[in-house]
């Protein structure tokens, strides 16, 4: 097992001592996991401690709207067989939480760090990552985070400031592709994308993003650099779906002046889906079924099980594998490590509660909810819980962007602090709904058997804490 020696000042050591003490005190007094407070205390004492602890480490930063925690856990498992790995797997993804992860494991030569999109630039500046993983980008908590174009620009700046990093980016997400378009070392991955509602206008061109089922007829000479060669031929596989969706965009003033779309071929300003280096194939999206990761350039395949449900988790697994390889991992060992992930901080956990087989799912924004709806067991009773605290986003108007209509014929129990808002939305979707004040009370309203419990962030957090206190959850 490899270890890493860090040269630190007396101030740094004192900051680490105080940070560890604060984190432990927080846990012992029941005020929290200590994942943030330890880092906050240490930063007050030694403002450059994150930079100092990161020195000499090979670091991967994972960011995006959905899938950060899951991909971080997968990448951690993929790498842990080769060396000790520092990681913030509890989801403490702002600067203080990331510092606390390195404080807990300063000697680790590798670090796998989940990073909030708005903190990526600051964290990357301090840590000089070897790998940046860009998953997906969509609207999330507008009242707290802000407009998506602002986030894309901040991620773009972080990428541009770190030419040493290999950027593992999902080419099926136009916004993340835009952020990585100027990367010096892009690794284009066709990871798939289930939500395009926030990817309708290109930050690069100002024009509309046009989705098609066949590649645009654009010569590779329009790409500008070899690193972003455009997809100009049909790929052999379809990113886990029957039809691969390509996309392109040109400046709005150019589009208006062209008139004839055939002239797009000669336009050097086209922004379009790059040709991926990696694609994936999966026959189904059930937990335990196989994923085949394919490197188009080397014509190699890696097949392994993904023990989490849903299309999105196949996407996460592919990007985790590619990031592991970028950090020097063996493909088969990395794949075996990813296969060991069966739940993530309680997400997808299967619980036996009073004769009910309960599976807990987390969804935090329209894109995440749309993916989660595809994971539901059609034979299970459904409990949906919504809070509206600051961490969730106080404005719940996004509920109207979720296609709850696809649940037709299913009885739903609405719970949480904003269950009334949820009930109104479900009623408009034509669903039969029952109200319950808390998830525990909702369980009393269903017969023994399979139950899916789909919760937003603080509803999930509070339900897990309650279930653990009652001994229902490890």
PDB file of C-alpha atoms in Angstrom, residues 76-348:
ATOM      1  CA  UNK A  76     -12.771   5.627  -4.511  1.00  0.00           C
ATOM      2  CA  UNK A  77     -13.562   1.899  -4.681  1.00  0.00           C
ATOM      3  CA  UNK A  78     -11.821   1.650  -8.060  1.00  0.00           C
ATOM      4  CA  UNK A  79      -8.571   3.084  -6.647  1.00  0.00           C
ATOM      5  CA  UNK A  80      -8.384   1.797  -3.057  1.00  0.00           C
ATOM      6  CA  UNK A  81      -6.749  -1.519  -4.005  1.00  0.00           C
ATOM      7  CA  UNK A  82      -3.621   0.258  -5.255  1.00  0.00           C
ATOM      8  CA  UNK A  83      -3.090   2.775  -2.456  1.00  0.00           C
ATOM      9  CA  UNK A  84      -4.668   4.666   0.394  1.00  0.00           C
ATOM     10  CA  UNK A  85      -7.211   7.205  -0.892  1.00  0.00           C
ATOM     11  CA  UNK A  86      -8.488  10.345   0.833  1.00  0.00           C
ATOM     12  CA  UNK A  87     -12.114  11.090   0.021  1.00  0.00           C
ATOM     13  CA  UNK A  88     -15.150  13.047   1.217  1.00  0.00           C
ATOM     14  CA  UNK A  89     -17.687  10.295   0.561  1.00  0.00           C
ATOM     15  CA  UNK A  90     -20.244  11.799   2.940  1.00  0.00           C
ATOM     16  CA  UNK A  91     -21.132  14.542   0.461  1.00  0.00           C
ATOM     17  CA  UNK A  92     -19.386  17.403   2.303  1.00  0.00           C
ATOM     18  CA  UNK A  93     -18.429  18.953  -1.018  1.00  0.00           C
ATOM     19  CA  UNK A  94     -17.626  22.578  -0.254  1.00  0.00           C
ATOM     20  CA  UNK A  95     -14.097  23.781   0.471  1.00  0.00           C
ATOM     21  CA  UNK A  96     -14.228  23.109   4.230  1.00  0.00           C
ATOM     22  CA  UNK A  97     -15.522  19.569   3.731  1.00  0.00           C
ATOM     23  CA  UNK A  98     -12.821  18.839   1.152  1.00  0.00           C
ATOM     24  CA  UNK A  99     -10.120  20.112   3.498  1.00  0.00           C
ATOM     25  CA  UNK A 100     -11.510  17.925   6.271  1.00  0.00           C
ATOM     26  CA  UNK A 101     -11.214  14.864   3.995  1.00  0.00           C
ATOM     27  CA  UNK A 102      -7.493  15.560   3.522  1.00  0.00           C
ATOM     28  CA  UNK A 103      -7.034  16.241   7.236  1.00  0.00           C
ATOM     29  CA  UNK A 104      -8.428  12.790   8.013  1.00  0.00           C
ATOM     30  CA  UNK A 105      -5.979  11.093   5.649  1.00  0.00           C
ATOM     31  CA  UNK A 106      -2.958  13.370   5.020  1.00  0.00           C
ATOM     32  CA  UNK A 107      -0.582  10.545   4.065  1.00  0.00           C
ATOM     33  CA  UNK A 108      -2.747   9.211   1.184  1.00  0.00           C
ATOM     34  CA  UNK A 109      -1.022   9.619  -2.219  1.00  0.00           C
ATOM     35  CA  UNK A 110      -4.412   9.757  -3.980  1.00  0.00           C
ATOM     36  CA  UNK A 111      -7.523  11.823  -3.291  1.00  0.00           C
ATOM     37  CA  UNK A 112     -11.005  11.480  -4.793  1.00  0.00           C
ATOM     38  CA  UNK A 113     -12.995  14.590  -3.970  1.00  0.00           C
ATOM     39  CA  UNK A 114     -16.605  15.502  -4.674  1.00  0.00           C
ATOM     40  CA  UNK A 115     -16.809  19.257  -5.309  1.00  0.00           C
ATOM     41  CA  UNK A 116     -19.802  21.562  -5.416  1.00  0.00           C
ATOM     42  CA  UNK A 117     -19.965  23.219  -8.819  1.00  0.00           C
ATOM     43  CA  UNK A 118     -19.600  26.713  -7.367  1.00  0.00           C
ATOM     44  CA  UNK A 119     -16.501  25.687  -5.357  1.00  0.00           C
ATOM     45  CA  UNK A 120     -14.673  23.883  -8.180  1.00  0.00           C
ATOM     46  CA  UNK A 121     -12.537  26.839  -9.208  1.00  0.00           C
ATOM     47  CA  UNK A 122     -11.335  27.549  -5.659  1.00  0.00           C
ATOM     48  CA  UNK A 123     -10.628  23.892  -4.870  1.00  0.00           C
ATOM     49  CA  UNK A 124      -8.880  23.257  -8.205  1.00  0.00           C
ATOM     50  CA  UNK A 125      -6.695  26.326  -7.726  1.00  0.00           C
ATOM     51  CA  UNK A 126      -5.496  24.948  -4.372  1.00  0.00           C
ATOM     52  CA  UNK A 127      -5.193  21.259  -5.272  1.00  0.00           C
ATOM     53  CA  UNK A 128      -3.955  21.298  -8.916  1.00  0.00           C
ATOM     54  CA  UNK A 129      -5.894  18.123  -9.799  1.00  0.00           C
ATOM     55  CA  UNK A 130      -4.609  15.435 -12.140  1.00  0.00           C
ATOM     56  CA  UNK A 131      -8.177  14.652 -13.220  1.00  0.00           C
ATOM     57  CA  UNK A 132     -11.419  16.659 -13.328  1.00  0.00           C
ATOM     58  CA  UNK A 133     -14.637  14.710 -13.925  1.00  0.00           C
ATOM     59  CA  UNK A 134     -17.541  16.701 -15.391  1.00  0.00           C
ATOM     60  CA  UNK A 135     -20.782  14.728 -15.098  1.00  0.00           C
ATOM     61  CA  UNK A 136     -23.814  16.816 -16.087  1.00  0.00           C
ATOM     62  CA  UNK A 137     -25.202  20.283 -15.588  1.00  0.00           C
ATOM     63  CA  UNK A 138     -28.824  21.261 -15.079  1.00  0.00           C
ATOM     64  CA  UNK A 139     -30.952  23.671 -13.090  1.00  0.00           C
ATOM     65  CA  UNK A 140     -30.715  23.156  -9.334  1.00  0.00           C
ATOM     66  CA  UNK A 141     -32.052  25.373  -6.529  1.00  0.00           C
ATOM     67  CA  UNK A 142     -32.217  28.678  -8.396  1.00  0.00           C
ATOM     68  CA  UNK A 143     -32.975  30.575  -5.190  1.00  0.00           C
ATOM     69  CA  UNK A 144     -29.671  29.392  -3.677  1.00  0.00           C
ATOM     70  CA  UNK A 145     -27.250  28.588  -6.502  1.00  0.00           C
ATOM     71  CA  UNK A 146     -28.252  30.860  -9.377  1.00  0.00           C
ATOM     72  CA  UNK A 147     -28.614  30.581 -13.122  1.00  0.00           C
ATOM     73  CA  UNK A 148     -27.047  27.651 -14.926  1.00  0.00           C
ATOM     74  CA  UNK A 149     -25.087  29.870 -17.346  1.00  0.00           C
ATOM     75  CA  UNK A 150     -23.199  31.330 -14.380  1.00  0.00           C
ATOM     76  CA  UNK A 151     -22.249  27.839 -13.194  1.00  0.00           C
ATOM     77  CA  UNK A 152     -21.073  26.806 -16.677  1.00  0.00           C
ATOM     78  CA  UNK A 153     -18.782  29.833 -16.834  1.00  0.00           C
ATOM     79  CA  UNK A 154     -17.260  29.061 -13.428  1.00  0.00           C
ATOM     80  CA  UNK A 155     -16.606  25.436 -14.376  1.00  0.00           C
ATOM     81  CA  UNK A 156     -15.140  26.587 -17.706  1.00  0.00           C
ATOM     82  CA  UNK A 157     -12.776  28.920 -15.895  1.00  0.00           C
ATOM     83  CA  UNK A 158     -11.648  26.132 -13.546  1.00  0.00           C
ATOM     84  CA  UNK A 159     -10.909  23.879 -16.531  1.00  0.00           C
ATOM     85  CA  UNK A 160      -9.003  26.610 -18.384  1.00  0.00           C
ATOM     86  CA  UNK A 161      -6.892  27.381 -15.304  1.00  0.00           C
ATOM     87  CA  UNK A 162      -5.786  23.746 -14.934  1.00  0.00           C
ATOM     88  CA  UNK A 163      -4.123  22.601 -18.175  1.00  0.00           C
ATOM     89  CA  UNK A 164      -2.349  19.821 -16.241  1.00  0.00           C
ATOM     90  CA  UNK A 165      -5.664  18.037 -15.641  1.00  0.00           C
ATOM     91  CA  UNK A 166      -7.197  15.351 -17.803  1.00  0.00           C
ATOM     92  CA  UNK A 167     -10.850  16.371 -18.072  1.00  0.00           C
ATOM     93  CA  UNK A 168     -13.217  13.386 -18.225  1.00  0.00           C
ATOM     94  CA  UNK A 169     -16.320  15.004 -19.693  1.00  0.00           C
ATOM     95  CA  UNK A 170     -19.724  13.749 -20.781  1.00  0.00           C
ATOM     96  CA  UNK A 171     -20.129  14.700 -24.460  1.00  0.00           C
ATOM     97  CA  UNK A 172     -23.873  13.982 -24.282  1.00  0.00           C
ATOM     98  CA  UNK A 173     -24.240  17.044 -22.043  1.00  0.00           C
ATOM     99  CA  UNK A 174     -23.794  20.206 -24.171  1.00  0.00           C
ATOM    100  CA  UNK A 175     -23.260  22.421 -21.114  1.00  0.00           C
ATOM    101  CA  UNK A 176     -20.430  20.329 -19.668  1.00  0.00           C
ATOM    102  CA  UNK A 177     -18.956  19.969 -23.155  1.00  0.00           C
ATOM    103  CA  UNK A 178     -19.037  23.753 -23.434  1.00  0.00           C
ATOM    104  CA  UNK A 179     -17.203  24.085 -20.114  1.00  0.00           C
ATOM    105  CA  UNK A 180     -14.503  21.639 -21.325  1.00  0.00           C
ATOM    106  CA  UNK A 181     -14.311  22.825 -24.950  1.00  0.00           C
ATOM    107  CA  UNK A 182     -10.936  24.547 -24.474  1.00  0.00           C
ATOM    108  CA  UNK A 183      -9.433  21.876 -22.199  1.00  0.00           C
ATOM    109  CA  UNK A 184      -5.846  20.970 -23.042  1.00  0.00           C
ATOM    110  CA  UNK A 185      -6.396  17.284 -22.161  1.00  0.00           C
ATOM    111  CA  UNK A 186     -10.062  16.374 -22.752  1.00  0.00           C
ATOM    112  CA  UNK A 187     -11.201  12.770 -22.474  1.00  0.00           C
ATOM    113  CA  UNK A 188     -14.563  12.715 -24.277  1.00  0.00           C
ATOM    114  CA  UNK A 189     -16.981  10.132 -22.843  1.00  0.00           C
ATOM    115  CA  UNK A 190     -20.421   9.326 -24.267  1.00  0.00           C
ATOM    116  CA  UNK A 191     -22.032   8.825 -20.892  1.00  0.00           C
ATOM    117  CA  UNK A 192     -25.616   9.593 -21.958  1.00  0.00           C
ATOM    118  CA  UNK A 193     -28.058  12.183 -20.671  1.00  0.00           C
ATOM    119  CA  UNK A 194     -31.677  11.737 -19.684  1.00  0.00           C
ATOM    120  CA  UNK A 195     -32.641  15.392 -19.222  1.00  0.00           C
ATOM    121  CA  UNK A 196     -32.200  18.109 -21.862  1.00  0.00           C
ATOM    122  CA  UNK A 197     -34.645  20.699 -20.535  1.00  0.00           C
ATOM    123  CA  UNK A 198     -31.820  23.008 -19.444  1.00  0.00           C
ATOM    124  CA  UNK A 199     -29.601  22.415 -22.492  1.00  0.00           C
ATOM    125  CA  UNK A 200     -31.561  24.312 -25.119  1.00  0.00           C
ATOM    126  CA  UNK A 201     -29.198  27.240 -25.748  1.00  0.00           C
ATOM    127  CA  UNK A 202     -25.464  27.080 -26.264  1.00  0.00           C
ATOM    128  CA  UNK A 203     -23.225  29.198 -23.991  1.00  0.00           C
ATOM    129  CA  UNK A 204     -20.635  29.113 -26.771  1.00  0.00           C
ATOM    130  CA  UNK A 205     -22.733  30.384 -29.676  1.00  0.00           C
ATOM    131  CA  UNK A 206     -25.831  31.973 -28.188  1.00  0.00           C
ATOM    132  CA  UNK A 207     -27.849  29.890 -30.640  1.00  0.00           C
ATOM    133  CA  UNK A 208     -30.195  27.007 -30.034  1.00  0.00           C
ATOM    134  CA  UNK A 209     -28.859  23.510 -29.413  1.00  0.00           C
ATOM    135  CA  UNK A 210     -30.318  21.253 -32.092  1.00  0.00           C
ATOM    136  CA  UNK A 211     -30.716  17.577 -31.218  1.00  0.00           C
ATOM    137  CA  UNK A 212     -30.732  14.962 -34.000  1.00  0.00           C
ATOM    138  CA  UNK A 213     -30.668  11.166 -34.254  1.00  0.00           C
ATOM    139  CA  UNK A 214     -27.801  11.193 -36.779  1.00  0.00           C
ATOM    140  CA  UNK A 215     -24.455  13.002 -36.680  1.00  0.00           C
ATOM    141  CA  UNK A 216     -24.262  16.455 -38.273  1.00  0.00           C
ATOM    142  CA  UNK A 217     -22.495  16.546 -41.635  1.00  0.00           C
ATOM    143  CA  UNK A 218     -19.500  18.466 -40.445  1.00  0.00           C
ATOM    144  CA  UNK A 219     -15.921  17.846 -41.475  1.00  0.00           C
ATOM    145  CA  UNK A 220     -13.375  17.403 -38.705  1.00  0.00           C
ATOM    146  CA  UNK A 221     -11.589  20.479 -40.020  1.00  0.00           C
ATOM    147  CA  UNK A 222     -14.307  22.602 -38.389  1.00  0.00           C
ATOM    148  CA  UNK A 223     -13.347  21.342 -34.959  1.00  0.00           C
ATOM    149  CA  UNK A 224     -10.534  23.840 -34.489  1.00  0.00           C
ATOM    150  CA  UNK A 225      -8.263  21.410 -32.621  1.00  0.00           C
ATOM    151  CA  UNK A 226      -7.577  17.708 -32.742  1.00  0.00           C
ATOM    152  CA  UNK A 227      -8.694  17.465 -29.100  1.00  0.00           C
ATOM    153  CA  UNK A 228     -12.331  18.095 -30.006  1.00  0.00           C
ATOM    154  CA  UNK A 229     -12.809  16.245 -33.272  1.00  0.00           C
ATOM    155  CA  UNK A 230     -16.514  16.360 -34.098  1.00  0.00           C
ATOM    156  CA  UNK A 231     -18.705  13.286 -34.357  1.00  0.00           C
ATOM    157  CA  UNK A 232     -19.031  12.897 -38.119  1.00  0.00           C
ATOM    158  CA  UNK A 233     -19.943   9.216 -38.327  1.00  0.00           C
ATOM    159  CA  UNK A 234     -22.436   6.965 -36.593  1.00  0.00           C
ATOM    160  CA  UNK A 235     -21.028   5.376 -33.441  1.00  0.00           C
ATOM    161  CA  UNK A 236     -21.272   1.590 -33.176  1.00  0.00           C
ATOM    162  CA  UNK A 237     -23.163   1.731 -29.895  1.00  0.00           C
ATOM    163  CA  UNK A 238     -25.742   4.063 -28.497  1.00  0.00           C
ATOM    164  CA  UNK A 239     -24.830   5.111 -24.971  1.00  0.00           C
ATOM    165  CA  UNK A 240     -27.279   2.718 -23.384  1.00  0.00           C
ATOM    166  CA  UNK A 241     -30.292   3.701 -25.449  1.00  0.00           C
ATOM    167  CA  UNK A 242     -31.829   2.651 -28.743  1.00  0.00           C
ATOM    168  CA  UNK A 243     -31.139   5.973 -30.422  1.00  0.00           C
ATOM    169  CA  UNK A 244     -28.023   8.057 -29.895  1.00  0.00           C
ATOM    170  CA  UNK A 245     -28.783  11.777 -29.725  1.00  0.00           C
ATOM    171  CA  UNK A 246     -26.273  14.109 -31.393  1.00  0.00           C
ATOM    172  CA  UNK A 247     -26.343  17.863 -30.975  1.00  0.00           C
ATOM    173  CA  UNK A 248     -24.933  20.997 -32.594  1.00  0.00           C
ATOM    174  CA  UNK A 249     -25.264  24.759 -32.413  1.00  0.00           C
ATOM    175  CA  UNK A 250     -24.083  27.829 -34.353  1.00  0.00           C
ATOM    176  CA  UNK A 251     -24.143  31.552 -33.453  1.00  0.00           C
ATOM    177  CA  UNK A 252     -27.682  32.892 -33.676  1.00  0.00           C
ATOM    178  CA  UNK A 253     -26.712  35.695 -36.099  1.00  0.00           C
ATOM    179  CA  UNK A 254     -24.919  33.165 -38.322  1.00  0.00           C
ATOM    180  CA  UNK A 255     -27.915  30.842 -38.300  1.00  0.00           C
ATOM    181  CA  UNK A 256     -30.223  33.657 -39.370  1.00  0.00           C
ATOM    182  CA  UNK A 257     -27.906  34.726 -42.185  1.00  0.00           C
ATOM    183  CA  UNK A 258     -27.223  31.224 -43.505  1.00  0.00           C
ATOM    184  CA  UNK A 259     -30.805  30.366 -44.352  1.00  0.00           C
ATOM    185  CA  UNK A 260     -29.774  27.046 -45.937  1.00  0.00           C
ATOM    186  CA  UNK A 261     -28.797  24.574 -43.187  1.00  0.00           C
ATOM    187  CA  UNK A 262     -26.486  22.774 -45.621  1.00  0.00           C
ATOM    188  CA  UNK A 263     -24.090  25.688 -45.298  1.00  0.00           C
ATOM    189  CA  UNK A 264     -23.426  24.612 -41.713  1.00  0.00           C
ATOM    190  CA  UNK A 265     -20.778  22.284 -43.147  1.00  0.00           C
ATOM    191  CA  UNK A 266     -18.599  25.250 -44.086  1.00  0.00           C
ATOM    192  CA  UNK A 267     -19.073  27.184 -40.842  1.00  0.00           C
ATOM    193  CA  UNK A 268     -16.007  27.085 -38.544  1.00  0.00           C
ATOM    194  CA  UNK A 269     -17.976  28.476 -35.594  1.00  0.00           C
ATOM    195  CA  UNK A 270     -20.165  25.392 -35.140  1.00  0.00           C
ATOM    196  CA  UNK A 271     -20.232  24.016 -31.609  1.00  0.00           C
ATOM    197  CA  UNK A 272     -21.203  20.327 -31.729  1.00  0.00           C
ATOM    198  CA  UNK A 273     -20.925  17.027 -29.909  1.00  0.00           C
ATOM    199  CA  UNK A 274     -17.289  15.825 -30.062  1.00  0.00           C
ATOM    200  CA  UNK A 275     -16.391  12.316 -31.127  1.00  0.00           C
ATOM    201  CA  UNK A 276     -16.098  10.311 -27.882  1.00  0.00           C
ATOM    202  CA  UNK A 277     -13.177   8.124 -26.922  1.00  0.00           C
ATOM    203  CA  UNK A 278     -15.372   6.012 -24.596  1.00  0.00           C
ATOM    204  CA  UNK A 279     -18.907   4.663 -25.002  1.00  0.00           C
ATOM    205  CA  UNK A 280     -20.968   2.086 -23.123  1.00  0.00           C
ATOM    206  CA  UNK A 281     -23.474  -0.674 -23.676  1.00  0.00           C
ATOM    207  CA  UNK A 282     -25.969  -2.166 -21.237  1.00  0.00           C
ATOM    208  CA  UNK A 283     -28.770  -4.593 -21.975  1.00  0.00           C
ATOM    209  CA  UNK A 284     -30.764  -3.445 -18.936  1.00  0.00           C
ATOM    210  CA  UNK A 285     -30.486  -0.986 -16.060  1.00  0.00           C
ATOM    211  CA  UNK A 286     -31.350  -3.276 -13.130  1.00  0.00           C
ATOM    212  CA  UNK A 287     -28.962  -3.459 -10.179  1.00  0.00           C
ATOM    213  CA  UNK A 288     -26.427  -6.240 -10.712  1.00  0.00           C
ATOM    214  CA  UNK A 289     -26.653  -6.289 -14.498  1.00  0.00           C
ATOM    215  CA  UNK A 290     -23.621  -5.865 -16.731  1.00  0.00           C
ATOM    216  CA  UNK A 291     -22.101  -2.731 -18.199  1.00  0.00           C
ATOM    217  CA  UNK A 292     -19.642  -2.903 -21.084  1.00  0.00           C
ATOM    218  CA  UNK A 293     -17.245   0.054 -21.277  1.00  0.00           C
ATOM    219  CA  UNK A 294     -15.676   0.398 -24.719  1.00  0.00           C
ATOM    220  CA  UNK A 295     -12.607   2.414 -25.703  1.00  0.00           C
ATOM    221  CA  UNK A 296     -13.201   3.255 -29.366  1.00  0.00           C
ATOM    222  CA  UNK A 297      -9.604   4.288 -29.978  1.00  0.00           C
ATOM    223  CA  UNK A 298      -7.934   1.156 -28.600  1.00  0.00           C
ATOM    224  CA  UNK A 299     -10.829  -1.208 -29.426  1.00  0.00           C
ATOM    225  CA  UNK A 300     -10.762  -2.610 -25.879  1.00  0.00           C
ATOM    226  CA  UNK A 301     -13.749  -3.581 -23.752  1.00  0.00           C
ATOM    227  CA  UNK A 302     -14.191  -3.857 -19.990  1.00  0.00           C
ATOM    228  CA  UNK A 303     -17.301  -5.648 -18.728  1.00  0.00           C
ATOM    229  CA  UNK A 304     -18.431  -5.482 -15.106  1.00  0.00           C
ATOM    230  CA  UNK A 305     -21.522  -5.418 -12.919  1.00  0.00           C
ATOM    231  CA  UNK A 306     -23.093  -2.196 -11.676  1.00  0.00           C
ATOM    232  CA  UNK A 307     -24.930  -2.953  -8.450  1.00  0.00           C
ATOM    233  CA  UNK A 308     -26.975   0.235  -8.453  1.00  0.00           C
ATOM    234  CA  UNK A 309     -30.181   0.707 -10.473  1.00  0.00           C
ATOM    235  CA  UNK A 310     -30.836   3.027 -13.387  1.00  0.00           C
ATOM    236  CA  UNK A 311     -29.327   4.363 -16.575  1.00  0.00           C
ATOM    237  CA  UNK A 312     -27.706   7.281 -14.748  1.00  0.00           C
ATOM    238  CA  UNK A 313     -25.623   4.937 -12.599  1.00  0.00           C
ATOM    239  CA  UNK A 314     -24.232   3.249 -15.727  1.00  0.00           C
ATOM    240  CA  UNK A 315     -23.178   6.711 -16.831  1.00  0.00           C
ATOM    241  CA  UNK A 316     -21.557   7.363 -13.429  1.00  0.00           C
ATOM    242  CA  UNK A 317     -19.782   3.993 -13.542  1.00  0.00           C
ATOM    243  CA  UNK A 318     -18.305   4.670 -16.979  1.00  0.00           C
ATOM    244  CA  UNK A 319     -16.899   8.057 -15.992  1.00  0.00           C
ATOM    245  CA  UNK A 320     -15.545   6.602 -12.735  1.00  0.00           C
ATOM    246  CA  UNK A 321     -13.761   3.856 -14.686  1.00  0.00           C
ATOM    247  CA  UNK A 322     -12.261   6.311 -17.179  1.00  0.00           C
ATOM    248  CA  UNK A 323     -11.086   8.590 -14.342  1.00  0.00           C
ATOM    249  CA  UNK A 324      -9.510   5.610 -12.553  1.00  0.00           C
ATOM    250  CA  UNK A 325      -7.578   4.696 -15.698  1.00  0.00           C
ATOM    251  CA  UNK A 326      -6.412   8.304 -16.030  1.00  0.00           C
ATOM    252  CA  UNK A 327      -4.962   7.968 -12.515  1.00  0.00           C
ATOM    253  CA  UNK A 328      -3.092   4.802 -13.461  1.00  0.00           C
ATOM    254  CA  UNK A 329      -5.458   2.090 -12.211  1.00  0.00           C
ATOM    255  CA  UNK A 330      -5.674  -1.356 -13.763  1.00  0.00           C
ATOM    256  CA  UNK A 331      -8.921  -1.675 -15.740  1.00  0.00           C
ATOM    257  CA  UNK A 332     -10.046  -5.012 -14.287  1.00  0.00           C
ATOM    258  CA  UNK A 333      -9.236  -4.017 -10.689  1.00  0.00           C
ATOM    259  CA  UNK A 334     -11.003  -0.684 -11.111  1.00  0.00           C
ATOM    260  CA  UNK A 335     -14.066  -2.431 -12.575  1.00  0.00           C
ATOM    261  CA  UNK A 336     -14.178  -4.891  -9.668  1.00  0.00           C
ATOM    262  CA  UNK A 337     -13.997  -2.002  -7.216  1.00  0.00           C
ATOM    263  CA  UNK A 338     -16.910  -0.189  -8.877  1.00  0.00           C
ATOM    264  CA  UNK A 339     -18.953  -3.394  -8.740  1.00  0.00           C
ATOM    265  CA  UNK A 340     -18.663  -3.381  -4.925  1.00  0.00           C
ATOM    266  CA  UNK A 341     -20.766  -0.217  -4.608  1.00  0.00           C
ATOM    267  CA  UNK A 342     -24.282  -1.282  -3.558  1.00  0.00           C
ATOM    268  CA  UNK A 343     -25.493   1.834  -1.747  1.00  0.00           C
ATOM    269  CA  UNK A 344     -24.154   5.335  -1.303  1.00  0.00           C
ATOM    270  CA  UNK A 345     -24.608   7.080   2.047  1.00  0.00           C
ATOM    271  CA  UNK A 346     -27.985   5.361   2.447  1.00  0.00           C
ATOM    272  CA  UNK A 347     -29.113   5.924  -1.145  1.00  0.00           C
ATOM    273  CA  UNK A 348     -30.562   2.760  -2.696  1.00  0.00           C
TER     274      UNK A 348
END
